[in-house]
């Protein structure tokens, strides 16, 4: 545990700090860029070696082969059927590539990468000695966090979440005039244990926020995570993850045929929606709570939060055929009314003005053993 867990008033479970005494106030300050949040639920993986970027480019959904030092992006690892297996933020410093993964996925992702190395000149190491803090850029804490960031090769390790805008090669399915992520300038600084302790000791209590605050801002921005929005059926299209983590015009990678097919033909099996929940009940439903239209179960909650302005909010994965309109969330025998805002339309891809991928019928003359049975 870093020094953040020793601060008076902290409510935590090990390295997972829920709040520092006032979750709503912390959330407002975090949104204003005046506070930072220790992210004990994320883990860093370091990938080093001269072939690291070309190798990661060949086995993941994102084009990272020419990633410049200090540049950030995001990648997914898909199975041969195009389903999401792993997800990570990506930052390169010219000598190493740093992956930021949800802690529940980090060991499995590192293990998969290690198995895929074969003769590639790259090493994969889980860096449990590093801590992470998140904040909104442009505020009072940004320079403090950046100055404390680990810089083993001269580049401060601060990841800029690409979710704020559509990445090069990506596409947005959400049909909104202004995406709620437009103000979500989320940054994550990587710290040594020593610098994390020094940072914790130097900050005023008002400059700290817990995971409850960070999650509320994420849910309000419709931002998917591996921990919450991914299950054994998840396609990147369903949560609009092509926006930031999939490059539609890069070369072959495992699962690319499904990505192209669903993108070109449209109609992903499920779709992510944002819900505003009836706030009359003091208890929030838990993730996994079923969502109904009448007597028909049409999906389940994936993320739930209390927002300082919007009140109880949630993300839910719904059947493509779920009606657009009000829903009911059933939790502990209680029905909670929910108004729905569509994130991914039922016909996502089919009616969008998008480039049509031409690689669907291309196959390499000889299989690449690194694809491990991949469809390309």
Coordinates of C-alpha atoms in Angstrom, one line a residue:
X1 CA 0.0 0.0 0.0
X2 CA 1.3 3.5 -0.9
X3 CA 1.1 6.5 1.3
X4 CA -2.3 7.4 -0.1
X5 CA -3.8 4.6 2.0
X6 CA -2.5 6.1 5.2
X7 CA -4.2 9.4 4.9
X8 CA -6.8 10.3 7.6
X9 CA -10.4 9.6 6.7
X10 CA -9.6 7.2 3.9
X11 CA -12.0 4.3 3.2
X12 CA -10.2 1.5 1.5
X13 CA -9.9 -2.2 0.9
X14 CA -6.2 -2.8 0.6
X15 CA -5.0 -0.7 -2.4
X16 CA -8.5 0.1 -3.5
X17 CA -9.4 3.5 -2.1
X18 CA -13.1 4.1 -2.3
X19 CA -13.1 7.7 -1.0
X20 CA -11.3 10.0 1.4
X21 CA -14.4 11.0 3.4
X22 CA -16.7 12.9 1.0
X23 CA -17.2 11.1 -2.3
X24 CA -19.4 13.8 -3.9
X25 CA -17.1 16.6 -3.1
X26 CA -14.1 14.6 -4.3
X27 CA -15.9 13.9 -7.6
X28 CA -16.6 17.6 -8.2
X29 CA -12.9 18.5 -7.6
X30 CA -11.7 15.6 -9.7
X31 CA -14.0 16.8 -12.6
X32 CA -12.5 20.3 -12.2
X33 CA -8.9 19.0 -12.4
X34 CA -8.3 20.0 -8.8
X35 CA -7.9 16.5 -7.4
X36 CA -6.3 13.2 -8.4
X37 CA -7.3 9.6 -7.7
X38 CA -5.0 6.7 -6.7
X39 CA -5.9 3.9 -9.1
X40 CA -5.2 0.7 -7.1
X41 CA -7.4 -1.3 -9.5
X42 CA -5.0 -0.9 -12.4
X43 CA -1.6 -2.6 -13.1
X44 CA 1.3 -1.7 -15.4
X45 CA 3.0 -4.1 -17.8
X46 CA 6.3 -3.1 -19.4
X47 CA 7.1 -4.4 -22.9
X48 CA 10.7 -3.8 -23.9
X49 CA 12.9 -4.7 -26.8
X50 CA 13.6 -3.5 -30.3
X51 CA 10.7 -5.3 -31.9
X52 CA 8.1 -4.5 -29.3
X53 CA 6.0 -2.1 -31.3
X54 CA 5.9 -4.0 -34.6
X55 CA 5.1 -7.2 -32.6
X56 CA 2.2 -5.6 -30.7
X57 CA 0.9 -4.1 -33.9
X58 CA 0.7 -7.6 -35.5
X59 CA -1.2 -9.2 -32.7
X60 CA -3.6 -6.5 -31.4
X61 CA -6.5 -4.4 -32.7
X62 CA -4.5 -1.1 -32.7
X63 CA -1.9 0.4 -35.1
X64 CA 1.0 0.9 -32.7
X65 CA 3.9 0.2 -35.1
X66 CA 4.9 3.9 -35.4
X67 CA 3.9 5.1 -32.0
X68 CA 6.1 8.0 -31.1
X69 CA 7.7 8.5 -27.7
X70 CA 5.1 10.1 -25.4
X71 CA 2.2 9.2 -27.6
X72 CA -0.8 7.4 -26.1
X73 CA -3.4 5.0 -27.5
X74 CA -5.4 1.9 -26.5
X75 CA -5.5 -1.7 -27.8
X76 CA -7.6 -4.8 -27.5
X77 CA -6.6 -8.5 -27.8
X78 CA -9.4 -10.4 -29.5
X79 CA -10.1 -14.1 -29.8
X80 CA -10.4 -15.7 -33.3
X81 CA -14.1 -14.9 -33.3
X82 CA -13.5 -11.2 -32.6
X83 CA -14.5 -11.2 -29.0
X84 CA -12.6 -9.1 -26.5
X85 CA -10.2 -11.0 -24.3
X86 CA -7.9 -8.2 -23.0
X87 CA -7.7 -4.5 -23.1
X88 CA -4.9 -2.0 -22.2
X89 CA -3.9 1.6 -22.5
X90 CA -0.7 2.1 -24.4
X91 CA 2.2 4.6 -23.9
X92 CA 5.7 4.4 -25.4
X93 CA 8.7 6.2 -24.2
X94 CA 11.2 5.3 -27.0
X95 CA 12.7 2.3 -25.2
X96 CA 9.7 0.6 -23.6
X97 CA 6.0 0.3 -24.2
X98 CA 3.9 0.6 -21.1
X99 CA 0.5 -1.1 -20.9
X100 CA -2.1 -0.1 -18.3
X101 CA -4.5 -2.9 -17.6
X102 CA -7.3 -3.5 -15.2
X103 CA -5.7 -5.5 -12.3
X104 CA -8.0 -8.5 -12.8
X105 CA -6.8 -8.8 -16.4
X106 CA -3.1 -7.9 -16.1
X107 CA -1.6 -11.3 -15.3
X108 CA -3.6 -13.0 -18.0
X109 CA -2.7 -10.4 -20.5
X110 CA 1.0 -10.6 -19.6
X111 CA 0.9 -14.4 -19.8
X112 CA -0.8 -14.3 -23.2
X113 CA 1.8 -11.8 -24.5
X114 CA 4.6 -14.0 -23.2
X115 CA 3.2 -17.0 -25.0
X116 CA 3.0 -15.1 -28.2
X117 CA 6.6 -13.9 -28.3
X118 CA 8.2 -16.9 -30.0
X119 CA 11.4 -15.4 -31.4
X120 CA 10.3 -11.8 -31.1
X121 CA 12.9 -9.6 -29.5
X122 CA 10.7 -8.4 -26.7
X123 CA 10.3 -8.9 -23.0
X124 CA 7.1 -8.7 -20.9
X125 CA 7.1 -7.8 -17.2
X126 CA 4.3 -7.0 -14.8
X127 CA 5.5 -3.9 -12.9
X128 CA 3.8 -4.3 -9.6
X129 CA 6.3 -1.9 -8.1
X130 CA 4.6 1.0 -9.9
X131 CA 1.5 2.9 -8.7
X132 CA -0.9 4.9 -10.8
X133 CA -2.9 8.1 -10.2
X134 CA -5.7 9.5 -12.5
X135 CA -6.8 13.1 -13.0
X136 CA -8.5 15.4 -15.5
X137 CA -5.9 17.4 -17.5
X138 CA -5.9 21.2 -17.4
X139 CA -6.4 21.7 -13.7
X140 CA -4.4 22.5 -10.7
X141 CA -3.0 19.0 -10.1
X142 CA -1.9 18.2 -13.6
X143 CA 1.6 19.7 -13.3
X144 CA 2.1 18.2 -9.9
X145 CA 1.2 14.7 -11.1
X146 CA 3.2 15.0 -14.3
X147 CA 6.3 16.2 -12.4
X148 CA 6.0 13.1 -10.1
X149 CA 5.7 10.7 -13.0
X150 CA 8.2 8.0 -13.6
X151 CA 10.6 8.8 -16.5
X152 CA 13.2 5.9 -16.8
X153 CA 14.1 6.9 -20.4
X154 CA 13.6 10.7 -20.2
X155 CA 9.9 10.8 -21.1
X156 CA 7.4 11.3 -18.2
X157 CA 5.0 8.3 -18.2
X158 CA 1.6 10.0 -18.4
X159 CA -1.0 8.2 -20.4
X160 CA -3.7 10.3 -22.2
X161 CA -6.9 8.4 -22.5
X162 CA -7.8 8.4 -26.2
X163 CA -11.6 8.0 -25.4
X164 CA -12.0 11.8 -25.4
X165 CA -12.1 11.8 -29.2
X166 CA -12.2 9.4 -32.1
X167 CA -8.8 7.9 -32.7
X168 CA -7.1 7.7 -36.1
X169 CA -8.5 4.7 -37.9
X170 CA -11.4 4.5 -35.5
X171 CA -15.1 5.1 -35.8
X172 CA -17.9 6.3 -33.5
X173 CA -21.3 4.6 -33.6
X174 CA -22.9 6.9 -31.0
X175 CA -25.1 9.4 -32.9
X176 CA -24.9 12.5 -30.7
X177 CA -24.2 16.1 -31.5
X178 CA -21.7 16.3 -28.6
X179 CA -20.2 13.2 -27.0
X180 CA -20.1 13.2 -23.2
X181 CA -16.4 12.3 -23.4
X182 CA -15.5 15.7 -25.0
X183 CA -14.6 17.0 -21.5
X184 CA -13.2 13.7 -20.3
X185 CA -9.5 14.7 -20.6
X186 CA -8.4 11.7 -18.4
X187 CA -4.8 11.2 -17.7
X188 CA -3.0 8.5 -15.7
X189 CA 0.5 9.1 -14.3
X190 CA 2.8 6.1 -13.6
X191 CA 4.7 6.5 -10.3
X192 CA 7.4 4.7 -8.4
X193 CA 6.4 3.7 -4.8
X194 CA 8.7 6.3 -3.5
X195 CA 7.3 9.1 -5.7
X196 CA 3.7 8.0 -4.9
X197 CA 4.5 8.2 -1.1
X198 CA 6.1 11.7 -1.6
X199 CA 3.2 12.9 -3.7
X200 CA 0.7 11.7 -1.0
X201 CA 2.6 13.5 1.7
X202 CA 2.7 16.7 -0.3
X203 CA -1.0 17.0 -1.3
X204 CA -3.7 18.7 0.7
X205 CA -6.6 16.5 1.6
X206 CA -8.8 18.5 -0.8
X207 CA -6.6 17.4 -3.7
X208 CA -7.5 13.7 -3.3
X209 CA -10.3 11.6 -4.7
X210 CA -11.3 7.9 -4.5
X211 CA -12.3 5.3 -7.0
X212 CA -16.0 6.1 -6.5
X213 CA -15.4 9.6 -8.0
X214 CA -13.2 8.3 -10.8
X215 CA -15.8 5.6 -11.8
X216 CA -18.7 8.1 -11.8
X217 CA -16.8 10.3 -14.3
X218 CA -16.0 7.3 -16.4
X219 CA -19.6 6.1 -16.5
X220 CA -20.9 9.6 -17.3
X221 CA -18.4 9.7 -20.3
X222 CA -19.8 6.3 -21.5
X223 CA -16.2 4.9 -21.3
X224 CA -16.0 1.0 -21.3
X225 CA -13.6 -0.9 -19.1
X226 CA -12.5 -4.6 -19.3
X227 CA -13.6 -5.2 -15.6
X228 CA -17.1 -4.0 -16.2
X229 CA -18.2 -4.0 -19.8
X230 CA -16.4 -7.2 -21.0
X231 CA -17.8 -10.7 -20.7
X232 CA -17.2 -13.9 -22.8
X233 CA -19.5 -12.6 -25.6
X234 CA -18.2 -9.0 -25.9
X235 CA -17.5 -7.6 -29.4
X236 CA -15.8 -4.1 -29.5
X237 CA -18.7 -2.8 -31.6
X238 CA -21.2 -3.4 -28.9
X239 CA -19.7 -0.8 -26.5
X240 CA -18.5 1.7 -29.2
X241 CA -14.9 0.6 -28.4
X242 CA -13.9 1.0 -32.1
X243 CA -13.9 4.7 -31.3
X244 CA -10.6 4.4 -29.4
X245 CA -9.1 0.9 -29.5
X246 CA -9.6 -0.5 -33.0
X247 CA -7.8 0.7 -36.2
X248 CA -10.1 -0.2 -39.1
X249 CA -7.5 0.0 -41.9
X250 CA -4.5 -1.7 -40.4
X251 CA -3.3 -5.2 -41.4
X252 CA -4.4 -8.6 -40.2
X253 CA -4.7 -9.6 -36.6
X254 CA -6.5 -12.2 -34.7
X255 CA -10.3 -11.6 -34.8
X256 CA -10.1 -9.0 -37.6
X257 CA -12.5 -10.8 -39.9
X258 CA -15.3 -10.6 -37.4
X259 CA -14.4 -6.9 -36.8
X260 CA -14.7 -6.2 -40.5
X261 CA -17.9 -8.3 -41.0
X262 CA -19.8 -6.7 -38.1
X263 CA -18.6 -3.2 -39.0
X264 CA -19.5 -3.7 -42.7
X265 CA -22.8 -5.5 -42.3
X266 CA -23.9 -3.8 -39.1
X267 CA -26.3 -5.2 -36.4
X268 CA -24.0 -6.2 -33.5
X269 CA -25.8 -8.8 -31.3
X270 CA -25.9 -6.4 -28.3
X271 CA -25.6 -2.7 -27.7
X272 CA -24.4 -0.5 -24.8
X273 CA -26.8 2.1 -23.4
X274 CA -26.6 4.8 -20.8
X275 CA -29.3 4.8 -18.1
X276 CA -30.5 7.4 -15.7
X277 CA -32.0 5.6 -12.7
X278 CA -34.8 6.7 -10.5
X279 CA -33.1 8.2 -7.5
X280 CA -35.9 7.8 -4.9
X281 CA -34.3 4.6 -3.5
X282 CA -31.1 5.2 -1.5
X283 CA -29.6 1.9 -2.5
X284 CA -28.0 1.6 -6.0
X285 CA -28.5 -1.6 -7.9
X286 CA -25.4 -3.7 -8.4
X287 CA -23.7 -4.4 -11.7
X288 CA -25.3 -7.5 -13.2
X289 CA -28.8 -6.5 -12.2
X290 CA -31.2 -7.5 -15.0
X291 CA -32.9 -5.0 -17.2
X292 CA -36.5 -5.5 -18.3
X293 CA -39.1 -4.2 -20.7
X294 CA -42.4 -5.5 -19.3
X295 CA -41.8 -9.1 -18.5
X296 CA -39.0 -9.6 -21.0
X297 CA -35.4 -9.5 -19.7
X298 CA -33.4 -7.5 -22.3
X299 CA -30.0 -7.1 -20.7
X300 CA -28.1 -6.2 -17.5
X301 CA -26.2 -3.4 -15.8
X302 CA -22.5 -3.3 -16.3
X303 CA -21.5 -0.2 -14.4
X304 CA -23.4 1.9 -11.8
X305 CA -22.5 5.2 -10.1
X306 CA -23.8 8.2 -8.4
X307 CA -22.9 11.3 -10.3
X308 CA -22.6 14.7 -8.6
X309 CA -24.8 16.4 -11.2
X310 CA -26.8 13.6 -12.9
X311 CA -27.6 11.5 -9.9
X312 CA -27.8 7.7 -10.2
X313 CA -26.4 6.6 -13.6
X314 CA -25.5 3.3 -15.2
X315 CA -24.2 1.6 -18.3
X316 CA -26.1 -1.5 -19.5
X317 CA -25.5 -4.0 -22.2
X318 CA -28.8 -4.7 -24.0
X319 CA -30.1 -7.0 -26.7
X320 CA -30.0 -5.4 -30.1
X321 CA -33.7 -5.9 -30.2
X322 CA -34.4 -4.1 -26.9
X323 CA -36.8 -1.2 -27.5
X324 CA -35.6 2.3 -27.4
X325 CA -37.4 3.9 -24.4
X326 CA -37.8 3.6 -20.7
X327 CA -36.7 0.4 -19.0
X328 CA -36.9 -1.2 -15.6
X329 CA -33.9 -2.5 -13.5
X330 CA -34.8 -5.2 -11.1
X331 CA -32.7 -5.4 -8.0
X332 CA -33.5 -7.4 -4.8
X333 CA -37.1 -7.7 -5.9
X334 CA -37.5 -4.0 -6.4
X335 CA -38.2 -2.4 -9.8
X336 CA -36.2 0.8 -10.5
X337 CA -37.4 3.0 -13.4
X338 CA -34.6 3.8 -15.9
X339 CA -34.6 6.2 -18.8
X340 CA -32.4 5.1 -21.7
X341 CA -30.0 7.0 -23.9
X342 CA -28.8 5.0 -26.9
X343 CA -25.0 4.8 -27.2
X344 CA -24.7 2.1 -29.9
X345 CA -27.7 2.0 -32.3
X346 CA -29.2 -1.4 -33.1
X347 CA -28.1 -0.9 -36.8
X348 CA -24.6 0.3 -35.9
X349 CA -22.4 0.0 -38.9
X350 CA -25.1 -0.8 -41.4
X351 CA -26.3 2.8 -41.9
X352 CA -23.2 4.6 -40.9
X353 CA -21.1 6.5 -43.4
X354 CA -18.0 4.4 -42.9
X355 CA -15.2 3.0 -45.0
X356 CA -15.9 -0.5 -46.1
X357 CA -13.1 -2.9 -45.3
X358 CA -11.7 -4.9 -48.2
X359 CA -9.6 -7.5 -46.2
X360 CA -12.5 -9.7 -45.5
X361 CA -11.6 -12.3 -48.2
X362 CA -7.8 -11.9 -48.0
X363 CA -5.8 -14.6 -46.4
X364 CA -2.0 -14.9 -46.1
X365 CA -0.3 -17.5 -48.3
X366 CA 1.1 -19.2 -45.3
X367 CA -0.3 -19.0 -41.7
X368 CA 1.6 -17.0 -39.1
X369 CA 2.2 -19.2 -36.1
X370 CA 1.8 -16.2 -33.8
X371 CA -1.9 -15.9 -34.8
X372 CA -2.5 -19.2 -32.9
X373 CA -5.4 -20.2 -35.1
X374 CA -6.5 -16.6 -35.8
X375 CA -8.9 -15.7 -38.4
X376 CA -7.6 -12.9 -40.6

